[in-house]
XYZ file of C-alpha atoms in Angstrom:
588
model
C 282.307 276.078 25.984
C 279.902 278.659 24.772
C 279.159 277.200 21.617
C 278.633 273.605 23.269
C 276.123 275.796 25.371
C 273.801 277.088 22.362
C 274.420 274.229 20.207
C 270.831 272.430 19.675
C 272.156 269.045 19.383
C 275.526 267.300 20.338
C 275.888 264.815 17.691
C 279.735 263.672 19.015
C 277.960 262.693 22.386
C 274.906 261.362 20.880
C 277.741 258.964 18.901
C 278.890 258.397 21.980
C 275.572 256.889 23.989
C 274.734 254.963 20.747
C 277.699 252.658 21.258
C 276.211 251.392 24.330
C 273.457 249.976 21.868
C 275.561 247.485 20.531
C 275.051 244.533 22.785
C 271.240 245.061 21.926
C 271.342 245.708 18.350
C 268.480 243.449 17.294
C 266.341 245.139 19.609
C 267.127 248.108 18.443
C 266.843 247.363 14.766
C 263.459 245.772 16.111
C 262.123 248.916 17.665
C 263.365 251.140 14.556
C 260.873 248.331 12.322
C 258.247 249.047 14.926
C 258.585 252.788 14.289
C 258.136 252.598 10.338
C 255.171 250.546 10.847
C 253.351 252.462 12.926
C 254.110 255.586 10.311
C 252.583 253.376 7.810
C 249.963 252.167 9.173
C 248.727 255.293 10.560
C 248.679 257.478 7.144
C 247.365 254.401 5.695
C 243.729 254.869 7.246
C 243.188 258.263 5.708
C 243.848 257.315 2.434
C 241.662 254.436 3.026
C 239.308 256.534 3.832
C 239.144 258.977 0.819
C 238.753 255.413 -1.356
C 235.875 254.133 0.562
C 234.364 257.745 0.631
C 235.385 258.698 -3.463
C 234.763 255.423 -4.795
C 232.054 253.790 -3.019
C 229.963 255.834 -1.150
C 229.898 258.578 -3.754
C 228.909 256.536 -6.260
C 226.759 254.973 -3.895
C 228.512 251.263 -4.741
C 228.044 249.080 -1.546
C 229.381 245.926 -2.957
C 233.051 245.810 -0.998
C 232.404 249.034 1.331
C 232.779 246.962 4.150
C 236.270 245.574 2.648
C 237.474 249.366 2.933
C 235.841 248.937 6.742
C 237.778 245.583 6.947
C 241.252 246.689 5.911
C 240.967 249.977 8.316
C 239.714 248.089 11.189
C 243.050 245.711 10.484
C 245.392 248.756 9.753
C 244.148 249.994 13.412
C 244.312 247.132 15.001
C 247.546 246.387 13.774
C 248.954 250.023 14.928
C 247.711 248.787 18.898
C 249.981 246.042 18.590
C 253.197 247.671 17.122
C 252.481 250.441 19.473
C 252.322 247.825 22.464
C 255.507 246.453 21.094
C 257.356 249.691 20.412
C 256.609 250.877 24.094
C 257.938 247.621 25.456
C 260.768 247.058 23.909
C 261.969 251.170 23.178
C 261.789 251.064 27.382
C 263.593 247.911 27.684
C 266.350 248.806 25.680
C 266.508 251.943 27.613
C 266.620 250.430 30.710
C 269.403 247.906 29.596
C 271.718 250.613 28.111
C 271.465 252.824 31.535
C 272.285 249.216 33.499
C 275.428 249.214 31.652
C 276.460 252.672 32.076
C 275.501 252.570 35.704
C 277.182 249.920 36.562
C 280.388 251.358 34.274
C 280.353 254.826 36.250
C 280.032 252.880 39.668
C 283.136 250.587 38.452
C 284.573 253.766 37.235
C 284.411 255.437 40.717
C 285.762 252.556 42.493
C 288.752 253.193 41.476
C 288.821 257.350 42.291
C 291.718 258.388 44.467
C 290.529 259.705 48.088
C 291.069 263.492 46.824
C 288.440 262.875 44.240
C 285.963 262.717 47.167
C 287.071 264.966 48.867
C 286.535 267.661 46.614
C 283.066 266.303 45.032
C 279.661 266.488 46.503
C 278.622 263.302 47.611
C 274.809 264.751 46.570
C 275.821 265.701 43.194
C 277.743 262.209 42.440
C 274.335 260.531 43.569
C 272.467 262.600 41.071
C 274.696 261.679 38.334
C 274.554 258.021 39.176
C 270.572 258.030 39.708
C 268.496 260.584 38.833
C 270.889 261.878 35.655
C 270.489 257.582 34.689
C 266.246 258.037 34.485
C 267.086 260.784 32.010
C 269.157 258.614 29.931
C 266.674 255.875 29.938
C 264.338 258.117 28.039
C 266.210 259.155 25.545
C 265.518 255.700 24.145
C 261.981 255.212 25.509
C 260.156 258.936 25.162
C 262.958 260.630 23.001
C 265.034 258.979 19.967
C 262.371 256.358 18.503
C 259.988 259.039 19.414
C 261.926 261.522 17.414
C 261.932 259.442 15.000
C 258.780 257.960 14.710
C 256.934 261.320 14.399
C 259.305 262.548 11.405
C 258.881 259.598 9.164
C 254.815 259.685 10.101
C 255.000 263.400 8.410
C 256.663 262.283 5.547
C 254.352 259.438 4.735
C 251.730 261.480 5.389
C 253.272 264.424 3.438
C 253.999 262.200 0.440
C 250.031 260.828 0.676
C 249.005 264.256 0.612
C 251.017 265.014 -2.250
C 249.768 262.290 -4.367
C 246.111 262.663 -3.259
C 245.781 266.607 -3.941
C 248.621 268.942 -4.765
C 246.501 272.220 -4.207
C 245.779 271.132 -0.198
C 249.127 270.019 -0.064
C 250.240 273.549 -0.814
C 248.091 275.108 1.850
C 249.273 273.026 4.871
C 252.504 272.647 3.584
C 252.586 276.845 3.691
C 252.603 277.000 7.566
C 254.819 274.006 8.116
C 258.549 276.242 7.844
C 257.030 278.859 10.456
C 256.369 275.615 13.171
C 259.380 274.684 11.986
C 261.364 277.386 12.679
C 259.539 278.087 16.045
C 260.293 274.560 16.806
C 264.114 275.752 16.148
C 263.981 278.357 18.486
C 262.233 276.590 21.020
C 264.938 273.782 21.010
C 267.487 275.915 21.678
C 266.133 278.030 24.708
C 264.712 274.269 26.400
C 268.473 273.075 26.196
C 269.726 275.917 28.199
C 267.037 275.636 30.423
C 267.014 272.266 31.067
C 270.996 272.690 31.592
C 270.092 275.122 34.498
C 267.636 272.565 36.006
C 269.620 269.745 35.735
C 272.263 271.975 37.650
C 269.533 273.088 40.211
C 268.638 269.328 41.028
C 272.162 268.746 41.946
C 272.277 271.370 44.188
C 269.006 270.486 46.129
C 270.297 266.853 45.938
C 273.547 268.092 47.639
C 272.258 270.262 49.763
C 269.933 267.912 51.385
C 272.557 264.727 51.548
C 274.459 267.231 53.729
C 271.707 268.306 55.972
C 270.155 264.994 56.489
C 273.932 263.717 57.044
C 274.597 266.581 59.521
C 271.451 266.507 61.268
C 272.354 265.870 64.804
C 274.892 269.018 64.152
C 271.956 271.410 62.901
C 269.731 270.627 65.587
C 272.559 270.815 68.607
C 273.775 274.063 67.581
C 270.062 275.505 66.933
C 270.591 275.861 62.957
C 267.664 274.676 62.268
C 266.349 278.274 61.604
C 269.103 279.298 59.275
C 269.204 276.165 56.754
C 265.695 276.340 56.800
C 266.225 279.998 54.944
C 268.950 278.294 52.821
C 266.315 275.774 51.357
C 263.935 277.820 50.947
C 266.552 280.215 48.620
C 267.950 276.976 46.557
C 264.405 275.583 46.308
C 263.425 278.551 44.708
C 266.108 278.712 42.547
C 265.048 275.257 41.666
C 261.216 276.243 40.849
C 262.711 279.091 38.744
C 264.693 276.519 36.901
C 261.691 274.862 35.820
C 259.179 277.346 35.596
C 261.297 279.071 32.926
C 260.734 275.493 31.142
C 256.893 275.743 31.227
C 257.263 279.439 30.234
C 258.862 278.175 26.974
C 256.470 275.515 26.587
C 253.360 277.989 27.198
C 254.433 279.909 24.488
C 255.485 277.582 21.675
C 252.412 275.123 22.241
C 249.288 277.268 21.734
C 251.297 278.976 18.776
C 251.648 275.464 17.510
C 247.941 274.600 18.293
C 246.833 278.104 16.976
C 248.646 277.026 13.027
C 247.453 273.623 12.906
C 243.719 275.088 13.667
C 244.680 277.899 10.974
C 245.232 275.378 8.920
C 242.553 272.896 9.379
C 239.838 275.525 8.879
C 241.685 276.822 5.491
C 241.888 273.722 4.387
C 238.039 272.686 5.057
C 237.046 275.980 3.641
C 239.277 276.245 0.119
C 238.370 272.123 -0.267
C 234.823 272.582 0.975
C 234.040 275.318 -1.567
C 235.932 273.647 -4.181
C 234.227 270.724 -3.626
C 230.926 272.061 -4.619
C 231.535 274.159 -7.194
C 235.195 273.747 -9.134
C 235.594 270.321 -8.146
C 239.661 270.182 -7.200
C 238.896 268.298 -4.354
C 236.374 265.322 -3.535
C 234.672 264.701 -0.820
C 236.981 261.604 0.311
C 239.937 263.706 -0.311
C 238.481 266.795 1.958
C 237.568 263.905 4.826
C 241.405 262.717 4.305
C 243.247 265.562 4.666
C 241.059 266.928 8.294
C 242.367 263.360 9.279
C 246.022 263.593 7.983
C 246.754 267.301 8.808
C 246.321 266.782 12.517
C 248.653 263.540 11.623
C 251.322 266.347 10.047
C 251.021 268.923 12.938
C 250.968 266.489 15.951
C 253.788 265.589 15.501
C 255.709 268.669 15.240
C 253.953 269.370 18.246
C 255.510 265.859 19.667
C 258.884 266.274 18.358
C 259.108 269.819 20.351
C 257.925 267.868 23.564
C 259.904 264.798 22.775
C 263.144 266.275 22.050
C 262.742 268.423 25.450
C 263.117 264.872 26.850
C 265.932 264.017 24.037
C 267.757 267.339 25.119
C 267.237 266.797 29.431
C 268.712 263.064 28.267
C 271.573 264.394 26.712
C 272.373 267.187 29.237
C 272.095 264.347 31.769
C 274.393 262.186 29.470
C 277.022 264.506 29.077
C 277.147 264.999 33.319
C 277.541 261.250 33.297
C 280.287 261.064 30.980
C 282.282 264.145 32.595
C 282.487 261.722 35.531
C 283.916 258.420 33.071
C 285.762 261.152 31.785
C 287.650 262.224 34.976
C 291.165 260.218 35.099
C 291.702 260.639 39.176
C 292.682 256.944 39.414
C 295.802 255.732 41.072
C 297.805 253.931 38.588
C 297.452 250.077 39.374
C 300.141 249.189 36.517
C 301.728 246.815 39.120
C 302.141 243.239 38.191
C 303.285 241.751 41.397
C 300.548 239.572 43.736
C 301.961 238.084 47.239
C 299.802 236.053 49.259
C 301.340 237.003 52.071
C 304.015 239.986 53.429
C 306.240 239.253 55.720
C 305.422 242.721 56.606
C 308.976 244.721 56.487
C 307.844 248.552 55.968
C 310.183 251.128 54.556
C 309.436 254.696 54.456
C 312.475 256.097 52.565
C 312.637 260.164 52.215
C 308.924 260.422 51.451
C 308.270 263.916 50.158
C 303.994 264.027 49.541
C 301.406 266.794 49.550
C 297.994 266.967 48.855
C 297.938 270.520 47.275
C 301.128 271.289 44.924
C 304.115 272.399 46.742
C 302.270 272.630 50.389
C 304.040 269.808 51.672
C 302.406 267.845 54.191
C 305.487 265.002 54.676
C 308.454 266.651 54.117
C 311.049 263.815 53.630
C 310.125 261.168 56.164
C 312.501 257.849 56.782
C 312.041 255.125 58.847
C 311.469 251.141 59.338
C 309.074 248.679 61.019
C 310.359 245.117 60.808
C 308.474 242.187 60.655
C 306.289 241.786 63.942
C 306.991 245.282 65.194
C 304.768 247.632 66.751
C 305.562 250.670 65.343
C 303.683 254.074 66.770
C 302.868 257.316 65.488
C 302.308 260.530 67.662
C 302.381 264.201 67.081
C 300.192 266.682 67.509
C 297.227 267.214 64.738
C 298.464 267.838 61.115
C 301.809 266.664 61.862
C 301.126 263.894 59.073
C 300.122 260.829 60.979
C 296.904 259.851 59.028
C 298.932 260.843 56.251
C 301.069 257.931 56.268
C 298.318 255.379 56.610
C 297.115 257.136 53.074
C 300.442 256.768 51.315
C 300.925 253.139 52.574
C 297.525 251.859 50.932
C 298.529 253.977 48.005
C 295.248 256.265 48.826
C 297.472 258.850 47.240
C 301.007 258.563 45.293
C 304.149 260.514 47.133
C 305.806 263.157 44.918
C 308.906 261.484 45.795
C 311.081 258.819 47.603
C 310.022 255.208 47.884
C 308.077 253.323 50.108
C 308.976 249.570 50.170
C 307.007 246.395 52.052
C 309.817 243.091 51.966
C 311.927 245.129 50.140
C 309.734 245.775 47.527
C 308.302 249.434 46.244
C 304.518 249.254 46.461
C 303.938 250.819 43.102
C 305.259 247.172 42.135
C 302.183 245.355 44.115
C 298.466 245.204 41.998
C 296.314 247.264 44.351
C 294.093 244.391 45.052
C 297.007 242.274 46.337
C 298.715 245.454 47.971
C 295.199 246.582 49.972
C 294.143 242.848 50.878
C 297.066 242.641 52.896
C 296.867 245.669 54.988
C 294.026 245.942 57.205
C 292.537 249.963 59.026
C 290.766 250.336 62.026
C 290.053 253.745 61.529
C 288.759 256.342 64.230
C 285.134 257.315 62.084
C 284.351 253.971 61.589
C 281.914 253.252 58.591
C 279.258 250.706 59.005
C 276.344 250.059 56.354
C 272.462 249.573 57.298
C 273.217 245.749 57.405
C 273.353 243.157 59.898
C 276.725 242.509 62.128
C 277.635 239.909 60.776
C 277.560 241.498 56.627
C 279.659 244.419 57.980
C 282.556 242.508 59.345
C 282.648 240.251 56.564
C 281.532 243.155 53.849
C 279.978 239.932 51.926
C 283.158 238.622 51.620
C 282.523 234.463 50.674
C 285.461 233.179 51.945
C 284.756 234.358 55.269
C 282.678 231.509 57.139
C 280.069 232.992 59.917
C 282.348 230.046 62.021
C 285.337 231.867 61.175
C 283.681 235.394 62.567
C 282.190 233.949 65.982
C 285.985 232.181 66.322
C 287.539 235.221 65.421
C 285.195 237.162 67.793
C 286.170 235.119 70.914
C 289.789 235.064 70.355
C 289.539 239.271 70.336
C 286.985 238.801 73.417
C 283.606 240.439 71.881
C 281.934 237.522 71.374
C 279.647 237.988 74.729
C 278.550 242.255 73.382
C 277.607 240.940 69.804
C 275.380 238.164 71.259
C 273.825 240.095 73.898
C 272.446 242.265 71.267
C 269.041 241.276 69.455
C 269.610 238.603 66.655
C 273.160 238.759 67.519
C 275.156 238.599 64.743
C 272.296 239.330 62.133
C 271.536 242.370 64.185
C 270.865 245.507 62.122
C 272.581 248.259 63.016
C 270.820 250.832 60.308
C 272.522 253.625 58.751
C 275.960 254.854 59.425
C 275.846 252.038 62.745
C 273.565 254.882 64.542
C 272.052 251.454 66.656
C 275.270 250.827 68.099
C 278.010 253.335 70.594
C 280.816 254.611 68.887
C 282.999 252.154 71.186
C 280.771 248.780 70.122
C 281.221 250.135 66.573
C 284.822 250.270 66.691
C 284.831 246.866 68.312
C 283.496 245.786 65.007
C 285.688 247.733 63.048
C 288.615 245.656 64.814
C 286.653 242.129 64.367
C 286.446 243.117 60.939
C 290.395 243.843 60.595
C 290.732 240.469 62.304
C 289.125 238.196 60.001
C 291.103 239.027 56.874
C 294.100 238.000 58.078
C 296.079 240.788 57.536
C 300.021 240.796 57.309
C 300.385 244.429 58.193
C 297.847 246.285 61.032
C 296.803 249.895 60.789
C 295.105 251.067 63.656
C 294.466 255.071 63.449
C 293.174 256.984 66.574
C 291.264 253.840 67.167
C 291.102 254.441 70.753
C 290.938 258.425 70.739
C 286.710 258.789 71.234
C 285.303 255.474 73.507
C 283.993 254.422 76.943
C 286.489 253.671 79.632
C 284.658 249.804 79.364
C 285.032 249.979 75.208
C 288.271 251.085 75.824
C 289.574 247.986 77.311
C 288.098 245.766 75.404
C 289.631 247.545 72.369
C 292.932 247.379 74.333
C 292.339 243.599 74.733
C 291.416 243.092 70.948
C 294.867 245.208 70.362
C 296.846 243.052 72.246
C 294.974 240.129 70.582
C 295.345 240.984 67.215
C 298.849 242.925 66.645
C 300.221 239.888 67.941
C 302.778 238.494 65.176
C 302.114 240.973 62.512
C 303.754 244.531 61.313
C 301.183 246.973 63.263
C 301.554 250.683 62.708
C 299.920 253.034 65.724
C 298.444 256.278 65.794
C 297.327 257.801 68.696
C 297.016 260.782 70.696
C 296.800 258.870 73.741
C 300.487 257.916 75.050
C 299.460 255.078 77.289
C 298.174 252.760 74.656
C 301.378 253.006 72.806
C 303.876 252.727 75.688
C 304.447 248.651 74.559
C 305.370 249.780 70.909
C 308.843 248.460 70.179
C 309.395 251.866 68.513
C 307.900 255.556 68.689
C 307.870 257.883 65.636
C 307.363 261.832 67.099
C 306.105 263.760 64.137
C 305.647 267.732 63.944
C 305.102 269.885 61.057
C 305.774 266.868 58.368
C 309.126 265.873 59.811
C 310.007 263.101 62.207
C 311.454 264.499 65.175
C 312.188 262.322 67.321
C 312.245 258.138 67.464
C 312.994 255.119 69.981
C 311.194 253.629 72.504
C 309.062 254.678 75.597
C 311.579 254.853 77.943
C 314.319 256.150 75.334
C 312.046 259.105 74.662
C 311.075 259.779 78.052
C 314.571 260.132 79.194
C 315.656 262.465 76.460
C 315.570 266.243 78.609
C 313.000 268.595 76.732
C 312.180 266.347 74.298
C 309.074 266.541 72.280
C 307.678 263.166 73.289
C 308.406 263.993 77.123
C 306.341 267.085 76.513
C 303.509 265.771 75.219
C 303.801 262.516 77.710
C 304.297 264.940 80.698
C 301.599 266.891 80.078
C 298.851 264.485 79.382
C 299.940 262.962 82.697
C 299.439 265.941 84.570
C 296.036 266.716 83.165
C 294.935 263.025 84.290
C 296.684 263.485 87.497
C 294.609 267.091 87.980
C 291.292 265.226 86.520
């Protein structure tokens, strides 16, 4: 890890981002043509230059000076439009390759198992998927081409110098390994740096996800104060990040600056005095080279500054790919697709827990047959939500088998397996979109008819059309326009309309408004009506229909049968918890 830490460049990752190219390889081969004529064309005018100045002017021949004029004018105006070009089309092909990975990573995550959220920052994954992307992009549009441009310039201007006068050559070729090896240096230190700001950014980005998330917490419990402090300490952390950045730059530019000045004047002084009295240089080569040696030590200059974006690029790459990298996907190697269940649920000596051997279920059996209602109580951690995780395949037991129609789940494709089971969970999740796009999450083959039927069947029709627009009503972010009982009477419309086989409804009932509360009851008569519908609830009077109670506690199933089974059973866990919900309504 340490030497991928100091290492200047990683050519294995670089390899890596380059295959994305391939869709766009005539672009790319485009922009690389670009580049070479732009070297060309710029060390071309110098050398122009000395001819027009030696050969003409000198000799004080004015027949075809303004050919020399001609050809520069055309070598200039031909750099505008390959520059024009290069810019263009190095930032398009940028742009395209981050599209594809973008929309690769987001494909990728998809697929994550729950516990990969849960244990990730929901700021930092948003900086790898955005912010990390821009730094990608210019690798292709400020960095590589860049890079690469600048190097080849220096050697065709090198190689002109060379061939024009060897003694100049020598003197600006004598400071060239000391901005080379600064430029060494500097490379090195920027990549660390930049690794520490990319890091920072995260943090900030995380850290103010959260707080803008938790908001409404902060401001109840008077935090405001404290997390206030907190910035202020990551933000500074932050500015530290990159002022260490502009330190390195502050140093390593004016050193640069100070050479290629050095240079210049040595250059104008040896080929100036040489001119007029030994003669090894000529006035048009003396002009050339003031023009070419800011052409050699730009550059330089550029390739520092360029591959600072090259390196924040590829720090921000290799972030990216850590994430394609990460194999926390549930293994969808099933084959099997069924329209339809018939909704037969086996839970046979399911052993499962989240952190290695903490068992949260600890060998759990039992059936719902097709139709039943089957309910789930026990007090919290006792594994209820648990088993709504295992059933979508959220998570993978350890061991045992869970079966729907006699058939282990692991057997089902996801798709097929998930489109058949439909959550109303207790948090319910609504985007800043209208009504009617988060009940039908953009599903086509949902009709708006089919909603507004489905809607009066579940009896909710009359609260989504009292609100403005109805069912193209926004409800903003996180459903913050709506109660939390009208947003879990969309959560169940939105159950509803797929059709499921099997129900889930988890603590669906455990946080509304006595008048939410019967509707929900309503819609819950409504729609576990001839389909497998699993239960969970802390509240025993919504449950009392179910044609069969499951009593958890501590992972285990304690206790099972029906309302008035349970009830009957002297100190039994159910009766407990029944009796003394009872009484505190009863006191209330």
């Amino acid at each position: 890890m340490a030497k991928e830490k100091t290492s200047v460049f990683d050519v294995t990752l670089f390899k890596r981002l380059l295959k994305f190219i391939k869709p766009y390889k005539t672009v790319f081969i485009g922009s690389l043509f670009l580049v070479v004529g732009l070297a060309i064309f710029g060390a071309l005018r110098p050398y122009i230059l000395q001819q027009a100045i030696d050969v003409k002017i000198k000799e004080k021949i004015y027949d075809g000076f303004l050919l020399y004029m001609a050809v520069m004018v055309g070598l200039l105006i031909l750099e505008v439009i390959f520059q024009l070009l290069f810019i263009y089309y190095a930032n398009w092909l940028g742009q395209s390759v981050v599209k594809d990975i973008r929309v690769k990573l987001f494909d990728h995550m998809l697929a994550f198992k729950m516990k990969y959220y849960n244990d990730s920052s929901v700021g930092v994954l948003i900086t790898r998927a955005v912010t990390d992307m821009e730094r990608i992009a210019d690798i292709f549009g400020q960095g590589l081409f860049m890079i690469f441009s600048d190097i080849l310039k220096m050697l065709v201007v090198g190689a002109i110098m060379l061939v024009m006068n060897v003694k100049l050559s020598l003197i600006v070729f004598t400071t060239l390994p000391i901005i080379i090896f600064a430029t060494k240096i500097f490379q090195k230190y920027m990549k660390k740096a930049f690794e520490d700001v990319r890091t920072e950014v995260s943090n900030l980005n995380s850290f103010v996800q959260e707080r803008v998330t938790g908001m409404k917490i902060l401001q109840l419990f008077t935090r405001e104060n404290t997390e206030y402090k907190k910035f202020k300490a990551i933000n500074e952390r932050h500015k530290k990040g990159w002022l260490k950045t502009v330190w390195y730059n502050s140093i390593f530019f004016p050193i640069a600056e100070l050479l290629s000045s050095l240079t210049l004047g040595a250059v104008v002084w040896f080929g100036g005095l040489s001119a007029v009295t030994s003669g090894i240089a000529t006035e048009g080569q003396l002009f050339a080279f003031v023009m070419m040696i800011p052409m050699m030590f730009r550059p330089l200059n550029q390739i520092a500054n360029k591959f600072n974006t090259l390196q924040m690029g590829m720090v921000a790459a290799d972030r990216v790919f850590k994430v394609l990298d990460t194999t926390s996907q549930i293994d969808d190697s099933g084959h099997k697709e069924k329209a339809q269940f018939r909704g037969d649920i086996a839970f046979k000596d399911v052993r499962f827990s989240y952190v290695k051997n903490e068992e949260v279920l600890k060998g759990i059996s039992f059936e719902a047959k097709t139709g039943e209602t089957i309910a789930i109580v026990g007090a919290t951690g006792a594994g209820k939500s648990t088993i709504i995780n295992l059933l979508n395949r959220f998570y993978d037991i350890d061991s045992g088998e869970i079966a729907i129609d006699n058939q282990n789940i692991k057997d089902f494709t996801l798709t097929s397996l998930r489109s058949q089971i439909a959550v109303v969970l207790q948090d319910v999740f609504l985007f800043a979109d209208t009504i009617m796009s988060n009940i039908t999450l953009n599903d086509t083959s949902i009709s708006r008819e089919q909603v507004i039927n489905a809607s009066k069947e579940i009896g909710i029709h009359d609260f989504i059309s009292s609100l403005p627009n109805g069912y193209d009503y926004n409800v903003k972010e996180r459903g913050v326009m709506l109660s939390s009982g009208q947003r879990q009477l969309i959560s169940f419309l939105r159950a509803y309309v797929t059709n499921p086989s099997i129900l889930v409804l988890d603590e669906a009932t455990s946080s509304v408004d006595s008048y939410s509360e019967q509707l929900i009851q309503d819609a819950t008569d409504k729609i576990t009506t001839g389909r497998t519908s699993i239960i969970i609830a802390h509240r025993l009077a919504t449950i009392q229909k179910a044609d069969k109670i499951i009593v958890m506690d501590a992972g285990k199933i304690v206790e099972q049968g029906t309302h008035n089974e349970l009830l009957k059973k002297e100190d039994g866990y159910y009766r407990n918890l029944y009796e003394v919900q009872f009484l505190k309504a009863d006191v209330a």
